[in-house]
Amino acid sequence: MTHTSTPLPRIEGYTTSIDDVKALGRSSPLAISDRGYEILGYEAAHLALNSDKFDKASTFKARLDDIGITEGSPSRSDWEVLMPATDGQLRTRLRVMYAGMMRPAQVARFGDRVRGLVAGVFDELGDRQSVDAMEEIVWRIPSRMYCDLVSAPYSLAPTAARLSESTQGPLMTRDTSRRQEAIDALYETYALVEEHISKRRENLGDDFTSHMIRQEIDGKLTEREMLLNAVGLLLASIDNTVHQMGIAIGTLLQRRDVWQQLVADPSLIPAAVEEAIRLAPRLNTLLRMTAEDVEVEGHVLDAGKIVFVSIASAQRDPAVLEAPDEFRLDRKGYRALQFGGGNFNCLGQHLARLEMQETVRALVTRYPNAHLRHDLKITSYPHGNEVERLDIALV
Ligand code: HEM
């Protein structure tokens, strides 16, 4: 391809401040920084996430490099086989199994189970007046949901939560001091999941693990692929959901007018959760690699380069959204970028939304006067945001 496009605006260093990133996105949909290409506009982001001219598997490897799990190091090969790092036929086979379990219609069937487990978590609060909501509500829900999905007892939930956090956290924060913690947690996850699969073999039911075992018996998955999918489910389903749920609840409680509208009409909750995800996503950037020279918005991006798709900026792009910084319950025709796209997109997104909606519903209906006891505290890292404090007065 001939490189005739105008040079991209240059960003010195990089910042995670939403105001800075937003300002950049409003001056140009693309830029180049010290770390690679930056995609800041909605349409360009949508293209990069969905087009097969962009690859993803190699970017997962780059994230492993970032925390020192480098090529040739002992555990590297056990990370590289996980779904986000795969491509080609293996990726398709691994995804087909999930897709069957996680279609919107299938997930809708989980409604009662999600409501039941959310109710259980809230019942445990008894007559508490205030709560450390991350510890006592938010961490408990996706981890118990994981147990429900695989038919494991809730007593396993704290371990599953710890393992998901210890593997995903260091990759998200690029904290090299947690490298060994991540490696140990990965192996603990493999062992735990392997033992669980062998127990379920003797007593198949209507759960995710049994579904995978049947696929293995039918020759659709190998034993190894089944194990990889089961490990992937534990790692992917908890940590991201926890932080997005905490951020969404905090974002809604910060806006008293919105909260009052939800109390008056809980049918607005799905729209409110969607808008909270748009304005305050868990993930700041999703990564892609240019598989070939590719033209985006009149600029040619060179092949083999990492592309940082800025969710934080693109989800506030004024070219596609009216008043993008405003929280609006009546937005139409907008599709979140937070869950990625194409053949890599998040297979658990419908379930994650359901968990968040039902948790907000329980809070709104049981505690209409809920409010933040202290400021919501979120720490931003290059790839995402982590909730440090969500203290809620319930009455
Ligand atoms: C709010 C919570 C969640 C967020 C923000 C989230 C976000 C993401 C993102 C951004 C990706 C990669 C998409 C891409 O690069 O195009 C992904 C992949 C994935 N997610 Fe989620 N996710 C969430 C919850 C879940 C849940 C609850 C599950 C399972 C029940 C799940 C299962 C997966 C799996 C299996 C993949 C790998 C897909 C692949 O590599 O082909 N996620 N998720």
Short mmCIF file of C-alpha atoms and ligand atoms in Angstrom, two decimals:
data_model
loop_
_atom_site.label_atom_id
_atom_site.label_comp_id
_atom_site.label_asym_id
_atom_site.label_seq_id
_atom_site.Cartn_x
_atom_site.Cartn_y
_atom_site.Cartn_z
CA MET A 1 0.00 0.00 0.00
CA THR A 2 1.33 3.49 -0.81
CA HIS A 3 1.71 5.66 2.28
CA THR A 4 0.12 8.90 1.13
CA SER A 5 -1.77 9.83 4.29
CA THR A 6 -1.03 12.94 6.35
CA PRO A 7 1.13 12.39 9.46
CA LEU A 8 -0.75 11.48 12.62
CA PRO A 9 -0.81 13.90 15.56
CA ARG A 10 1.85 12.91 18.08
CA ILE A 11 1.16 12.36 21.79
CA GLU A 12 4.15 12.73 24.09
CA GLY A 13 4.10 9.88 26.60
CA TYR A 14 0.62 8.81 27.55
CA THR A 15 -1.96 9.70 30.14
CA THR A 16 -4.87 7.82 31.69
CA SER A 17 -6.78 10.97 32.69
CA ILE A 18 -10.23 10.83 31.12
CA ASP A 19 -10.17 14.58 30.50
CA ASP A 20 -6.83 14.39 28.68
CA VAL A 21 -7.80 11.35 26.63
CA LYS A 22 -11.15 12.92 25.75
CA ALA A 23 -9.51 16.16 24.67
CA LEU A 24 -7.15 14.22 22.41
CA GLY A 25 -10.03 12.29 20.87
CA ARG A 26 -11.84 15.50 20.10
CA SER A 27 -8.93 16.87 18.10
CA SER A 28 -8.28 13.72 16.05
CA PRO A 29 -9.75 10.20 15.83
CA LEU A 30 -6.22 8.77 15.61
CA ALA A 31 -2.82 9.61 17.01
CA ILE A 32 0.59 8.10 17.56
CA SER A 33 2.27 7.92 20.96
CA ASP A 34 5.42 6.42 22.47
CA ARG A 35 3.60 3.11 22.90
CA GLY A 36 2.04 2.78 19.39
CA TYR A 37 -1.06 3.87 17.47
CA GLU A 38 -3.87 5.39 19.50
CA ILE A 39 -7.43 5.09 18.23
CA LEU A 40 -9.61 7.69 19.86
CA GLY A 41 -12.75 8.10 17.72
CA TYR A 42 -15.81 5.84 17.84
CA GLU A 43 -15.97 4.83 14.16
CA ALA A 44 -12.24 4.12 13.97
CA ALA A 45 -12.45 2.11 17.20
CA HIS A 46 -15.42 0.12 15.91
CA LEU A 47 -13.47 -0.69 12.74
CA ALA A 48 -10.30 -1.73 14.61
CA LEU A 49 -12.24 -3.98 16.98
CA ASN A 50 -14.34 -5.67 14.31
CA SER A 51 -12.16 -5.86 11.20
CA ASP A 52 -10.09 -8.95 10.42
CA LYS A 53 -7.28 -6.64 9.32
CA PHE A 54 -6.53 -6.34 13.04
CA ASP A 55 -5.31 -9.27 15.07
CA LYS A 56 -5.54 -9.73 18.81
CA ALA A 57 -3.70 -12.88 19.90
CA SER A 58 -0.25 -11.28 19.70
CA THR A 59 -1.30 -8.36 21.89
CA PHE A 60 -2.12 -10.72 24.75
CA LYS A 61 1.46 -11.92 24.43
CA ALA A 62 2.66 -8.32 24.59
CA ARG A 63 0.77 -7.91 27.85
CA LEU A 64 2.50 -10.99 29.23
CA ASP A 65 5.82 -9.43 28.20
CA ASP A 66 4.84 -6.28 30.07
CA ILE A 67 4.76 -8.08 33.41
CA GLY A 68 7.88 -10.14 32.70
CA ILE A 69 6.27 -13.43 31.60
CA THR A 70 8.47 -13.38 28.53
CA GLU A 71 9.06 -15.77 25.63
CA GLY A 72 10.93 -18.84 26.91
CA SER A 73 10.06 -18.27 30.58
CA PRO A 74 8.69 -21.44 32.22
CA SER A 75 4.98 -20.57 32.47
CA ARG A 76 4.66 -18.66 29.19
CA SER A 77 3.31 -21.61 27.18
CA ASP A 78 0.52 -22.19 29.72
CA TRP A 79 -0.70 -18.61 29.26
CA GLU A 80 -0.35 -18.59 25.50
CA VAL A 81 -2.86 -21.38 25.02
CA LEU A 82 -5.68 -19.48 26.75
CA MET A 83 -8.45 -18.22 24.48
CA PRO A 84 -7.45 -14.54 24.19
CA ALA A 85 -4.02 -15.63 22.93
CA THR A 86 -5.28 -18.11 20.34
CA ASP A 87 -6.17 -17.66 16.70
CA GLY A 88 -7.29 -19.73 13.72
CA GLN A 89 -9.21 -22.98 14.11
CA LEU A 90 -8.41 -23.47 17.78
CA ARG A 91 -9.97 -20.06 18.57
CA THR A 92 -13.10 -20.96 16.60
CA ARG A 93 -13.48 -24.34 18.34
CA LEU A 94 -13.02 -22.82 21.78
CA ARG A 95 -15.52 -20.03 21.09
CA VAL A 96 -18.23 -22.27 19.64
CA MET A 97 -18.59 -24.06 22.94
CA TYR A 98 -18.98 -20.79 24.86
CA ALA A 99 -21.23 -19.20 22.29
CA GLY A 100 -23.76 -22.01 22.74
CA MET A 101 -23.90 -21.37 26.47
CA MET A 102 -23.84 -17.59 26.38
CA ARG A 103 -26.33 -16.56 23.67
CA PRO A 104 -28.76 -13.85 24.82
CA ALA A 105 -31.68 -16.34 24.86
CA GLN A 106 -29.65 -18.79 26.92
CA VAL A 107 -28.51 -16.06 29.30
CA ALA A 108 -32.11 -14.88 29.73
CA ARG A 109 -32.75 -18.33 31.25
CA PHE A 110 -30.20 -17.43 33.95
CA GLY A 111 -32.44 -14.54 35.11
CA ASP A 112 -33.96 -16.35 38.09
CA ARG A 113 -30.63 -17.78 39.16
CA VAL A 114 -28.95 -14.36 39.06
CA ARG A 115 -31.84 -12.75 40.98
CA GLY A 116 -31.71 -15.57 43.53
CA LEU A 117 -28.02 -15.26 44.17
CA VAL A 118 -28.15 -11.45 44.33
CA ALA A 119 -31.03 -11.71 46.84
CA GLY A 120 -28.92 -14.12 48.93
CA VAL A 121 -25.99 -11.69 49.04
CA PHE A 122 -28.28 -8.80 50.08
CA ASP A 123 -30.07 -10.96 52.69
CA GLU A 124 -26.69 -11.59 54.33
CA LEU A 125 -26.41 -7.85 55.03
CA GLY A 126 -29.16 -8.20 57.66
CA ASP A 127 -29.93 -4.84 59.25
CA ARG A 128 -26.63 -3.22 58.36
CA GLN A 129 -26.73 0.58 58.04
CA SER A 130 -23.64 0.87 55.87
CA VAL A 131 -21.43 -1.43 53.89
CA ASP A 132 -18.03 -1.82 52.24
CA ALA A 133 -19.86 -2.64 49.04
CA MET A 134 -16.89 -4.06 47.12
CA GLU A 135 -16.13 -6.58 49.85
CA GLU A 136 -19.63 -7.46 51.00
CA ILE A 137 -21.68 -7.19 47.81
CA VAL A 138 -19.75 -6.77 44.59
CA TRP A 139 -16.98 -9.37 44.93
CA ARG A 140 -19.54 -11.96 46.02
CA ILE A 141 -21.81 -11.80 43.00
CA PRO A 142 -19.67 -12.70 39.94
CA SER A 143 -17.72 -15.24 42.01
CA ARG A 144 -20.90 -17.01 43.13
CA MET A 145 -22.24 -16.76 39.59
CA TYR A 146 -19.13 -18.59 38.45
CA CYS A 147 -19.88 -21.32 41.01
CA ASP A 148 -23.46 -21.50 39.73
CA LEU A 149 -22.29 -21.78 36.12
CA VAL A 150 -20.03 -24.73 36.85
CA SER A 151 -22.13 -26.33 39.65
CA ALA A 152 -19.61 -25.77 42.41
CA PRO A 153 -20.55 -24.91 46.02
CA TYR A 154 -20.50 -21.20 46.98
CA SER A 155 -17.74 -22.05 49.46
CA LEU A 156 -15.43 -22.03 46.41
CA ALA A 157 -16.39 -18.44 45.49
CA PRO A 158 -13.71 -16.60 47.55
CA THR A 159 -10.98 -18.81 46.05
CA ALA A 160 -12.31 -18.27 42.51
CA ALA A 161 -12.41 -14.51 43.14
CA ARG A 162 -8.84 -14.49 44.43
CA LEU A 163 -7.56 -16.50 41.45
CA SER A 164 -9.31 -14.27 38.92
CA GLU A 165 -7.92 -11.15 40.60
CA SER A 166 -4.40 -12.53 40.95
CA THR A 167 -4.19 -13.40 37.26
CA GLN A 168 -6.08 -10.47 35.71
CA GLY A 169 -4.99 -7.74 38.15
CA PRO A 170 -1.27 -7.76 37.29
CA LEU A 171 -2.01 -7.85 33.54
CA MET A 172 -4.38 -4.91 33.95
CA THR A 173 -2.13 -2.80 36.15
CA ARG A 174 1.18 -3.92 34.57
CA ASP A 175 2.49 -4.51 38.08
CA THR A 176 5.68 -6.52 37.56
CA SER A 177 6.02 -7.10 41.29
CA ARG A 178 2.93 -9.36 41.03
CA ARG A 179 4.39 -11.56 38.27
CA GLN A 180 4.93 -14.60 40.51
CA GLU A 181 1.51 -14.16 42.10
CA ALA A 182 -0.05 -14.30 38.62
CA ILE A 183 1.91 -17.42 37.66
CA ASP A 184 1.07 -19.22 40.92
CA ALA A 185 -2.59 -18.30 40.53
CA LEU A 186 -2.65 -19.62 36.97
CA TYR A 187 -1.35 -23.02 38.06
CA GLU A 188 -3.68 -23.12 41.04
CA THR A 189 -6.55 -22.43 38.63
CA TYR A 190 -5.50 -25.24 36.29
CA ALA A 191 -5.35 -27.68 39.23
CA LEU A 192 -8.65 -26.55 40.76
CA VAL A 193 -10.52 -26.72 37.47
CA GLU A 194 -9.05 -30.10 36.54
CA GLU A 195 -10.22 -31.56 39.85
CA HIS A 196 -13.66 -30.03 39.42
CA ILE A 197 -14.03 -31.48 35.90
CA SER A 198 -13.14 -34.95 37.11
CA LYS A 199 -15.76 -34.72 39.88
CA ARG A 200 -18.45 -33.53 37.45
CA ARG A 201 -17.74 -36.44 35.09
CA GLU A 202 -19.38 -38.75 37.60
CA ASN A 203 -22.52 -36.65 37.88
CA LEU A 204 -23.35 -34.71 34.71
CA GLY A 205 -26.01 -32.01 34.96
CA ASP A 206 -27.18 -28.83 33.22
CA ASP A 207 -24.11 -26.72 33.95
CA PHE A 208 -21.23 -25.29 31.95
CA THR A 209 -18.77 -28.00 33.01
CA SER A 210 -21.18 -30.82 32.15
CA HIS A 211 -21.88 -29.17 28.80
CA MET A 212 -18.14 -29.11 28.05
CA ILE A 213 -17.67 -32.71 29.16
CA ARG A 214 -20.46 -33.78 26.78
CA GLN A 215 -18.75 -31.89 23.97
CA GLU A 216 -15.53 -33.70 24.76
CA ILE A 217 -17.30 -37.07 24.78
CA ASP A 218 -18.84 -36.18 21.39
CA GLY A 219 -15.34 -35.39 20.02
CA LYS A 220 -16.02 -31.65 19.54
CA LEU A 221 -13.34 -30.60 22.02
CA THR A 222 -10.19 -32.39 23.15
CA GLU A 223 -9.62 -32.92 26.87
CA ARG A 224 -6.96 -30.18 26.81
CA GLU A 225 -9.27 -27.71 25.03
CA MET A 226 -11.98 -28.40 27.58
CA LEU A 227 -9.54 -27.63 30.38
CA LEU A 228 -8.47 -24.37 28.68
CA ASN A 229 -12.06 -23.23 28.31
CA ALA A 230 -12.81 -24.06 31.92
CA VAL A 231 -9.74 -22.12 33.11
CA GLY A 232 -10.74 -19.22 30.83
CA LEU A 233 -14.22 -19.10 32.33
CA LEU A 234 -12.91 -18.67 35.85
CA LEU A 235 -10.35 -16.02 34.87
CA ALA A 236 -12.63 -14.00 32.57
CA SER A 237 -15.94 -14.07 34.40
CA ILE A 238 -15.10 -12.53 37.77
CA ASP A 239 -12.50 -9.74 37.94
CA ASN A 240 -13.75 -7.57 35.05
CA THR A 241 -17.36 -7.95 36.13
CA VAL A 242 -16.52 -7.01 39.72
CA HIS A 243 -14.76 -3.79 38.77
CA GLN A 244 -17.31 -2.77 36.13
CA MET A 245 -20.11 -3.45 38.61
CA GLY A 246 -18.40 -1.38 41.33
CA ILE A 247 -17.72 1.48 38.92
CA ALA A 248 -21.32 1.40 37.63
CA ILE A 249 -22.88 1.40 41.11
CA GLY A 250 -20.58 4.24 42.20
CA THR A 251 -21.33 6.22 39.05
CA LEU A 252 -25.09 5.91 39.63
CA LEU A 253 -24.87 6.81 43.32
CA GLN A 254 -22.84 9.92 42.44
CA ARG A 255 -25.78 11.18 40.38
CA ARG A 256 -28.65 11.73 42.80
CA ASP A 257 -31.07 12.80 40.06
CA VAL A 258 -30.44 9.57 38.13
CA TRP A 259 -30.71 7.49 41.32
CA GLN A 260 -34.10 9.06 42.12
CA GLN A 261 -35.32 8.28 38.61
CA LEU A 262 -34.32 4.64 39.08
CA VAL A 263 -36.09 4.47 42.43
CA ALA A 264 -39.24 5.87 40.80
CA ASP A 265 -39.00 3.61 37.76
CA PRO A 266 -36.69 0.54 38.02
CA SER A 267 -37.43 -0.33 34.37
CA LEU A 268 -34.82 2.34 33.55
CA ILE A 269 -32.06 0.25 35.17
CA PRO A 270 -30.76 -1.49 31.99
CA ALA A 271 -30.39 1.90 30.25
CA ALA A 272 -28.70 3.34 33.35
CA VAL A 273 -26.17 0.49 33.54
CA GLU A 274 -25.39 0.90 29.83
CA GLU A 275 -24.84 4.62 30.25
CA ALA A 276 -22.62 4.05 33.31
CA ILE A 277 -20.50 1.60 31.28
CA ARG A 278 -20.24 4.18 28.50
CA LEU A 279 -19.13 7.05 30.71
CA ALA A 280 -17.03 4.99 33.12
CA PRO A 281 -15.76 1.79 31.53
CA ARG A 282 -13.72 -0.77 33.44
CA LEU A 283 -11.33 -1.03 30.50
CA ASN A 284 -9.62 2.08 29.16
CA THR A 285 -7.95 0.46 26.20
CA LEU A 286 -8.39 -2.72 24.17
CA LEU A 287 -5.41 -3.86 22.17
CA ARG A 288 -5.12 -4.93 18.57
CA MET A 289 -2.23 -5.51 16.15
CA THR A 290 -2.38 -4.44 12.49
CA ALA A 291 -2.30 -7.70 10.52
CA GLU A 292 -1.47 -5.78 7.33
CA ASP A 293 -1.13 -2.13 6.29
CA VAL A 294 -4.61 -0.77 6.92
CA GLU A 295 -6.33 2.50 6.16
CA VAL A 296 -8.37 4.10 8.93
CA GLU A 297 -10.03 7.50 8.51
CA GLY A 298 -7.64 8.43 5.71
CA HIS A 299 -4.48 7.36 7.58
CA VAL A 300 -2.46 4.27 6.75
CA LEU A 301 -1.40 2.27 9.79
CA ASP A 302 1.68 0.11 9.21
CA ALA A 303 1.43 -3.65 9.50
CA GLY A 304 2.65 -5.38 12.68
CA LYS A 305 2.10 -2.47 15.04
CA ILE A 306 0.20 -2.43 18.32
CA VAL A 307 -2.95 -0.36 18.27
CA PHE A 308 -4.39 0.99 21.53
CA VAL A 309 -8.14 1.35 21.08
CA SER A 310 -9.20 3.96 23.61
CA ILE A 311 -12.59 2.90 24.91
CA ALA A 312 -12.61 5.84 27.32
CA SER A 313 -12.33 8.35 24.49
CA ALA A 314 -14.34 6.56 21.77
CA GLN A 315 -17.37 6.03 24.03
CA ARG A 316 -17.56 9.82 24.40
CA ASP A 317 -17.07 10.72 20.75
CA PRO A 318 -19.17 13.82 19.91
CA ALA A 319 -19.20 12.77 16.24
CA VAL A 320 -21.62 9.95 17.10
CA LEU A 321 -23.11 11.00 20.45
CA GLU A 322 -25.08 14.07 21.38
CA ALA A 323 -23.76 15.72 24.57
CA PRO A 324 -21.33 12.83 25.12
CA ASP A 325 -20.33 13.82 28.67
CA GLU A 326 -23.92 13.90 29.89
CA PHE A 327 -25.60 10.93 31.56
CA ARG A 328 -28.75 10.29 29.54
CA LEU A 329 -31.25 7.54 30.17
CA ASP A 330 -32.80 7.90 26.73
CA ARG A 331 -29.83 7.33 24.41
CA LYS A 332 -30.75 5.39 21.30
CA GLY A 333 -28.78 3.62 18.59
CA TYR A 334 -25.50 3.48 20.49
CA ARG A 335 -23.50 0.27 20.85
CA ALA A 336 -20.94 -0.07 23.67
CA LEU A 337 -17.34 -0.77 22.69
CA GLN A 338 -16.40 -1.94 26.17
CA PHE A 339 -16.89 -5.63 25.35
CA GLY A 340 -14.70 -5.59 22.23
CA GLY A 341 -15.71 -6.91 18.85
CA GLY A 342 -15.33 -9.35 15.99
CA ASN A 343 -14.11 -12.85 16.57
CA PHE A 344 -12.59 -11.84 19.90
CA ASN A 345 -15.55 -10.15 21.55
CA CYS A 346 -16.58 -10.84 25.11
CA LEU A 347 -18.59 -14.03 25.26
CA GLY A 348 -19.92 -13.21 28.72
CA GLN A 349 -21.22 -9.72 28.03
CA HIS A 350 -24.94 -10.57 28.24
CA LEU A 351 -24.42 -12.33 31.54
CA ALA A 352 -22.25 -9.50 32.88
CA ARG A 353 -24.99 -7.00 32.03
CA LEU A 354 -27.61 -9.16 33.73
CA GLU A 355 -25.51 -9.44 36.90
CA MET A 356 -24.97 -5.67 37.01
CA GLN A 357 -28.62 -4.86 36.32
CA GLU A 358 -29.92 -7.23 38.99
CA THR A 359 -27.45 -5.96 41.58
CA VAL A 360 -28.44 -2.35 40.90
CA ARG A 361 -32.10 -3.40 41.04
CA ALA A 362 -31.63 -4.99 44.47
CA LEU A 363 -29.89 -1.87 45.77
CA VAL A 364 -32.49 0.50 44.32
CA THR A 365 -35.50 -1.45 45.57
CA ARG A 366 -34.18 -2.50 48.99
CA TYR A 367 -32.28 0.68 49.80
CA PRO A 368 -33.82 3.62 47.92
CA ASN A 369 -31.95 6.06 50.20
CA ALA A 370 -28.54 4.50 49.56
CA HIS A 371 -25.76 7.02 49.10
CA LEU A 372 -21.97 7.14 49.06
CA ARG A 373 -20.48 7.43 52.58
CA HIS A 374 -17.11 8.49 51.21
CA ASP A 375 -16.06 9.54 47.74
CA LEU A 376 -15.90 6.72 45.24
CA LYS A 377 -12.20 5.88 44.80
CA ILE A 378 -11.06 4.52 41.46
CA THR A 379 -7.43 4.08 40.39
CA SER A 380 -6.72 4.37 36.67
CA TYR A 381 -4.05 2.31 34.96
CA PRO A 382 -3.13 2.39 31.25
CA HIS A 383 -5.43 -0.55 30.47
CA GLY A 384 -8.21 -0.10 32.97
CA ASN A 385 -9.75 1.17 36.18
CA GLU A 386 -9.94 -0.55 39.55
CA VAL A 387 -12.33 0.36 42.34
CA GLU A 388 -10.43 0.98 45.57
CA ARG A 389 -13.35 2.17 47.69
CA LEU A 390 -17.13 1.93 47.40
CA ASP A 391 -18.53 2.65 50.85
CA ILE A 392 -22.30 2.91 50.87
CA ALA A 393 -24.68 4.14 53.56
CA LEU A 394 -27.73 1.97 53.02
CA VAL A 395 -30.38 3.96 54.90
C1 HEM B 1 -18.32 -6.24 32.80
C2 HEM B 1 -17.69 -7.39 32.71
C3 HEM B 1 -16.84 -7.79 31.57
C4 HEM B 1 -16.07 -7.02 30.75
C5 HEM B 1 -15.84 -5.52 30.82
C6 HEM B 1 -15.49 -7.90 29.77
C7 HEM B 1 -14.67 -7.49 28.75
C8 HEM B 1 -14.09 -8.33 27.83
C9 HEM B 1 -13.26 -7.90 26.74
C10 HEM B 1 -12.90 -6.46 26.43
C11 HEM B 1 -12.85 -8.98 26.07
C12 HEM B 1 -11.95 -9.00 24.82
C13 HEM B 1 -12.75 -8.45 23.65
C14 HEM B 1 -11.94 -8.01 22.46
O1 HEM B 1 -10.71 -7.85 22.55
O2 HEM B 1 -12.57 -7.78 21.39
C15 HEM B 1 -13.43 -10.12 26.72
C16 HEM B 1 -13.23 -11.41 26.33
C17 HEM B 1 -13.81 -12.48 26.96
N1 HEM B 1 -14.75 -12.46 27.96
FE1 HEM B 1 -15.41 -10.82 28.93
N2 HEM B 1 -15.90 -9.18 30.02
C18 HEM B 1 -16.74 -9.16 31.09
C19 HEM B 1 -17.40 -10.23 31.66
C20 HEM B 1 -17.29 -11.53 31.23
C21 HEM B 1 -18.01 -12.65 31.77
C22 HEM B 1 -19.05 -12.56 32.89
C23 HEM B 1 -17.58 -13.76 31.10
C24 HEM B 1 -18.00 -15.21 31.21
C25 HEM B 1 -19.06 -15.64 31.82
C26 HEM B 1 -16.62 -13.32 30.12
C27 HEM B 1 -15.98 -14.16 29.21
C28 HEM B 1 -15.09 -13.74 28.27
C29 HEM B 1 -14.32 -14.65 27.42
C30 HEM B 1 -14.40 -16.16 27.43
C31 HEM B 1 -13.52 -13.86 26.60
C32 HEM B 1 -12.50 -14.34 25.58
C33 HEM B 1 -13.07 -14.27 24.19
C34 HEM B 1 -12.02 -14.60 23.13
O3 HEM B 1 -10.81 -14.43 23.36
O4 HEM B 1 -12.44 -15.05 22.06
N3 HEM B 1 -16.48 -11.97 30.21
N4 HEM B 1 -14.19 -9.71 27.78
#
